[in-house]
Amino acid sequence: MIANHTKNHSPLKLFSLALVTTLFTVCAQATQITIQNNDGAGEGFNDPTVVAPAPGNPGTTLGQQRLNVFLAAAEYWEKILKSDVEIIVASQIDPLTCSLMTGTLGSAGPIDATGNFANAPVLNTWYPIALANSLAGTDLVPANADINATFNSRIGTDPTCLPGLNWWYGIGSPPVAGTVDFYNTVLHEIGHGLGFLTFVNTATGAKLSGFDDHFMRHLRDLSLGLDWPNMTNAQRVASAIDDGDLVWTGPKVIGDVNFLTTGVNNGFPQMYAPNPREPGSSVSHWDTDFSPDELMEPILTNSALSRATVNAYQDMGWMLNSLFAVTWSDNTPGNNEVYIKASTDQAASWKQTRLSNTSTDTISPTIGTGGDNIYVVYADDDAGHYDLFLKRSTDIGQTFETKKKIVGLPTNSHGPSLSTTPTGTNIYLAWQEATAGDPGNIYFRRSTDSGSTFQAIQILSSTADEGVEPDIISQGEDKVYLAWSGITAGNGDIFFRRSTTSGATWRPRRTVSSTSGDSRDPALAVNGNIVHLVWKDATSDNGNILYKRSTDEGETWPAFITLSGTTGESSQPDIAVDGDNVYVVWWDNVNGDKDIWYKVSTDSGLTFSSRMYIANTSADSNHPSIKLEGDIVLVTFSDQSLGNAEINYRLSLDGATSWNPRRRITNTAGQSITPEVAN
């Protein structure tokens, strides 16, 4: 058995580094990653060489720019992985191996590994110390840092090291010709330190001290038909060079593998296994055949995409950070005002902020998040008609900036829908623009600089038809999807458009529904090439919730599925997707009052479960909104059980197998309505 002790597994021991250290902490999230500066005076992070600021990096010395990149990379991982124990990265910029033709960019890894600690998911198994600490809830080796990271100081400074090549110190911007992206390199190497590596000696096939590790437990060789823990040393040596057949088997990755168009073998993502073996690269990376590129490939891709990687961390045992952010409108002051509550601890605590404060009505708030940014857009009629305003937080809802008018047309702008990219850089906004007696059309505007400026307005619906109730979502940094209800032939139909250019251009309109009744309230979700769409259809007297999915990103739409189908009225659907799991919520008054129902699909919408309650109170519940993140499901809704409308929520941590008790977010004397949770 593994004793309850640690095993040093770093190529560089902590005591061999400089004695003088400085700590730099990033702690906006619950997870805290501290950069320990081990460089001496005048070198590395302390290099006083004067440089011009780079995009996203305002440092004016070489050392400060390097440190800024490290801090940004730490913040990136802080947002994703959850740990109540501080993670310390011992960091230095030192000369590494380099020649005229080849060179080492950097290296990083866990300083310690341990097993059989409290809360260890699997006994007799090695875990990297940062993950072990997170699982145990305590620092198991408080005397040591957790990750060791070294990057090559010779690049760009030594003419004998890759001449003509320099580090690019911009953050969130593509590197210019002749440079290597330092930010993505640091992201990648810290990723190894957090556990994206095996402790197996790939030259001999030997396990570390004879025991399995957290990573190799999810490796399989398809040609041998064996998992790595069950192989002999010789079989692991052969598997490490079995290109295309060495794969990852963790369920989180497998459940979301369909976003990859290449690099997959029989439903399993491939690992890097070249022949001959590449020490330091083989096995502990994704295959270079991956498309789209992923951060944890062995060759720098200039892609920060970590979708498969984040899923793999969950397979290893990491928990993810979850930001819950809910916005709504409340009329307690005498007029409608917009509020937000945000939680970074899975709804254990909430921070509330009043976003508007006017003498007129502010209504229809919509919300998006990306990185540390939270964006809320709402309609305000302080000019005698409704304009749209933006409120932005850059610190996860701790503070909000002064409101900014982003749509100020002479007509009424309302019903906004907002989506943001994962980084929070791009903001996509769709809304309904109306004049007296005419519901109007669907308008669109985007920002590519986190809301600092917005580009020209586009009209995306047909001017011959009325356009109402838009819903907009995005995927990655460049794909945008829009659905709305348009009035044709006397009734509403659902229309769809998509953009693959970050909203700069749009493909032609597609008609999704074409029934004899009114189709309203569309809601979208997307995963890979599959676009999911639900809406209310009133072909029958009561109205039903219909569902369609497109497997070619919205080009074609097969037949619909009826999800509700009761004798009552069903309305206001919302939808969320994570991998193959699809969740749909709506209200239905089949029992007299409006209750919140849901259905789940675990096969990407091919089939759905029977309908189940989320809220079944003695009064009306409406306006459900859903957030899905892995097995975490959050549903908010407005409920009138207390005589007035209050915002309630229910939370599931196991994929809706069970639900925590219903809780209130609001407790006012007025009406709290139209909640929306950020997805």
PDB file of C-alpha atoms in Angstrom, residues 329-435:
ATOM      1  CA  SER A 329     -36.576  43.167 -12.180  1.00  0.00           C
ATOM      2  CA  ASP A 330     -38.336  44.246  -8.957  1.00  0.00           C
ATOM      3  CA  ASN A 331     -40.868  47.039  -8.393  1.00  0.00           C
ATOM      4  CA  THR A 332     -40.441  47.465  -4.620  1.00  0.00           C
ATOM      5  CA  PRO A 333     -39.177  51.058  -5.004  1.00  0.00           C
ATOM      6  CA  GLY A 334     -42.453  51.932  -6.771  1.00  0.00           C
ATOM      7  CA  ASN A 335     -41.072  51.419 -10.242  1.00  0.00           C
ATOM      8  CA  ASN A 336     -39.241  48.488 -11.787  1.00  0.00           C
ATOM      9  CA  GLU A 337     -35.497  48.362 -11.098  1.00  0.00           C
ATOM     10  CA  VAL A 338     -32.901  45.759 -12.105  1.00  0.00           C
ATOM     11  CA  TYR A 339     -30.928  43.693  -9.583  1.00  0.00           C
ATOM     12  CA  ILE A 340     -28.312  40.961  -9.669  1.00  0.00           C
ATOM     13  CA  LYS A 341     -27.082  38.332  -7.254  1.00  0.00           C
ATOM     14  CA  ALA A 342     -23.837  36.417  -7.782  1.00  0.00           C
ATOM     15  CA  SER A 343     -22.429  33.366  -6.004  1.00  0.00           C
ATOM     16  CA  THR A 344     -19.025  31.722  -6.411  1.00  0.00           C
ATOM     17  CA  ASP A 345     -19.620  28.958  -3.844  1.00  0.00           C
ATOM     18  CA  GLN A 346     -22.463  26.962  -5.401  1.00  0.00           C
ATOM     19  CA  ALA A 347     -25.183  29.143  -3.870  1.00  0.00           C
ATOM     20  CA  ALA A 348     -23.912  28.879  -0.288  1.00  0.00           C
ATOM     21  CA  SER A 349     -23.813  32.687  -0.234  1.00  0.00           C
ATOM     22  CA  TRP A 350     -24.934  35.456  -2.587  1.00  0.00           C
ATOM     23  CA  LYS A 351     -23.889  39.068  -3.164  1.00  0.00           C
ATOM     24  CA  GLN A 352     -26.729  41.380  -4.290  1.00  0.00           C
ATOM     25  CA  THR A 353     -26.290  44.598  -6.273  1.00  0.00           C
ATOM     26  CA  ARG A 354     -28.931  47.068  -7.439  1.00  0.00           C
ATOM     27  CA  LEU A 355     -27.985  47.853 -11.047  1.00  0.00           C
ATOM     28  CA  SER A 356     -30.478  50.600 -11.906  1.00  0.00           C
ATOM     29  CA  ASN A 357     -31.785  53.552  -9.943  1.00  0.00           C
ATOM     30  CA  THR A 358     -34.169  55.700 -11.950  1.00  0.00           C
ATOM     31  CA  SER A 359     -37.607  57.254 -11.600  1.00  0.00           C
ATOM     32  CA  THR A 360     -38.851  55.252 -14.578  1.00  0.00           C
ATOM     33  CA  ASP A 361     -39.133  51.542 -15.354  1.00  0.00           C
ATOM     34  CA  THR A 362     -36.079  49.361 -16.043  1.00  0.00           C
ATOM     35  CA  ILE A 363     -37.167  45.951 -17.311  1.00  0.00           C
ATOM     36  CA  SER A 364     -36.207  42.779 -19.203  1.00  0.00           C
ATOM     37  CA  PRO A 365     -32.649  42.258 -17.910  1.00  0.00           C
ATOM     38  CA  THR A 366     -30.437  39.746 -19.717  1.00  0.00           C
ATOM     39  CA  ILE A 367     -27.068  38.488 -18.510  1.00  0.00           C
ATOM     40  CA  GLY A 368     -23.821  37.021 -19.806  1.00  0.00           C
ATOM     41  CA  THR A 369     -20.494  36.073 -18.235  1.00  0.00           C
ATOM     42  CA  GLY A 370     -16.988  35.499 -19.533  1.00  0.00           C
ATOM     43  CA  GLY A 371     -13.743  35.336 -17.604  1.00  0.00           C
ATOM     44  CA  ASP A 372     -14.126  37.597 -14.560  1.00  0.00           C
ATOM     45  CA  ASN A 373     -16.657  39.776 -16.390  1.00  0.00           C
ATOM     46  CA  ILE A 374     -20.402  39.878 -15.817  1.00  0.00           C
ATOM     47  CA  TYR A 375     -22.547  41.849 -18.259  1.00  0.00           C
ATOM     48  CA  VAL A 376     -26.187  42.837 -17.741  1.00  0.00           C
ATOM     49  CA  VAL A 377     -28.236  44.643 -20.389  1.00  0.00           C
ATOM     50  CA  TYR A 378     -31.691  46.049 -19.615  1.00  0.00           C
ATOM     51  CA  ALA A 379     -34.312  48.362 -21.115  1.00  0.00           C
ATOM     52  CA  ASP A 380     -34.982  51.768 -19.508  1.00  0.00           C
ATOM     53  CA  ASP A 381     -37.683  54.239 -20.601  1.00  0.00           C
ATOM     54  CA  ASP A 382     -36.164  57.337 -18.994  1.00  0.00           C
ATOM     55  CA  ALA A 383     -36.152  59.093 -22.391  1.00  0.00           C
ATOM     56  CA  GLY A 384     -39.863  58.538 -22.985  1.00  0.00           C
ATOM     57  CA  HIS A 385     -39.110  55.350 -24.887  1.00  0.00           C
ATOM     58  CA  TYR A 386     -37.036  52.272 -24.124  1.00  0.00           C
ATOM     59  CA  ASP A 387     -33.273  52.392 -24.673  1.00  0.00           C
ATOM     60  CA  LEU A 388     -30.803  49.640 -23.804  1.00  0.00           C
ATOM     61  CA  PHE A 389     -28.114  50.060 -21.145  1.00  0.00           C
ATOM     62  CA  LEU A 390     -25.106  47.952 -20.161  1.00  0.00           C
ATOM     63  CA  LYS A 391     -23.757  47.373 -16.673  1.00  0.00           C
ATOM     64  CA  ARG A 392     -20.365  45.639 -16.480  1.00  0.00           C
ATOM     65  CA  SER A 393     -18.451  44.007 -13.647  1.00  0.00           C
ATOM     66  CA  THR A 394     -14.814  42.994 -14.136  1.00  0.00           C
ATOM     67  CA  ASP A 395     -14.446  41.332 -10.712  1.00  0.00           C
ATOM     68  CA  ILE A 396     -17.098  38.599 -10.701  1.00  0.00           C
ATOM     69  CA  GLY A 397     -19.873  40.864  -9.482  1.00  0.00           C
ATOM     70  CA  GLN A 398     -18.069  42.498  -6.578  1.00  0.00           C
ATOM     71  CA  THR A 399     -18.475  45.933  -8.180  1.00  0.00           C
ATOM     72  CA  PHE A 400     -20.205  47.299 -11.277  1.00  0.00           C
ATOM     73  CA  GLU A 401     -19.223  50.205 -13.496  1.00  0.00           C
ATOM     74  CA  THR A 402     -21.452  53.167 -14.347  1.00  0.00           C
ATOM     75  CA  LYS A 403     -24.247  52.275 -16.761  1.00  0.00           C
ATOM     76  CA  LYS A 404     -23.561  52.791 -20.466  1.00  0.00           C
ATOM     77  CA  LYS A 405     -26.242  53.454 -23.089  1.00  0.00           C
ATOM     78  CA  ILE A 406     -25.494  51.046 -25.923  1.00  0.00           C
ATOM     79  CA  VAL A 407     -28.719  51.421 -27.933  1.00  0.00           C
ATOM     80  CA  GLY A 408     -30.380  54.833 -28.155  1.00  0.00           C
ATOM     81  CA  LEU A 409     -32.701  54.801 -31.151  1.00  0.00           C
ATOM     82  CA  PRO A 410     -35.804  57.037 -31.355  1.00  0.00           C
ATOM     83  CA  THR A 411     -38.051  53.936 -31.240  1.00  0.00           C
ATOM     84  CA  ASN A 412     -38.570  51.332 -28.504  1.00  0.00           C
ATOM     85  CA  SER A 413     -35.740  48.850 -27.899  1.00  0.00           C
ATOM     86  CA  HIS A 414     -36.756  45.977 -25.649  1.00  0.00           C
ATOM     87  CA  GLY A 415     -36.631  42.215 -25.113  1.00  0.00           C
ATOM     88  CA  PRO A 416     -32.816  42.068 -25.223  1.00  0.00           C
ATOM     89  CA  SER A 417     -30.904  38.769 -25.321  1.00  0.00           C
ATOM     90  CA  LEU A 418     -27.194  38.651 -24.507  1.00  0.00           C
ATOM     91  CA  SER A 419     -24.393  36.140 -25.046  1.00  0.00           C
ATOM     92  CA  THR A 420     -20.666  36.383 -24.359  1.00  0.00           C
ATOM     93  CA  THR A 421     -17.621  34.366 -25.372  1.00  0.00           C
ATOM     94  CA  PRO A 422     -15.736  32.325 -22.738  1.00  0.00           C
ATOM     95  CA  THR A 423     -13.066  35.001 -22.373  1.00  0.00           C
ATOM     96  CA  GLY A 424     -15.652  37.778 -22.059  1.00  0.00           C
ATOM     97  CA  THR A 425     -14.028  39.658 -24.941  1.00  0.00           C
ATOM     98  CA  ASN A 426     -16.884  39.407 -27.432  1.00  0.00           C
ATOM     99  CA  ILE A 427     -20.435  40.437 -26.500  1.00  0.00           C
ATOM    100  CA  TYR A 428     -23.386  39.630 -28.743  1.00  0.00           C
ATOM    101  CA  LEU A 429     -26.690  41.453 -28.250  1.00  0.00           C
ATOM    102  CA  ALA A 430     -29.996  40.907 -30.040  1.00  0.00           C
ATOM    103  CA  TRP A 431     -33.227  42.773 -29.317  1.00  0.00           C
ATOM    104  CA  GLN A 432     -36.641  43.712 -30.640  1.00  0.00           C
ATOM    105  CA  GLU A 433     -36.907  47.209 -32.092  1.00  0.00           C
ATOM    106  CA  ALA A 434     -40.493  48.430 -32.241  1.00  0.00           C
ATOM    107  CA  THR A 435     -42.466  51.480 -33.315  1.00  0.00           C
TER     108      THR A 435
END
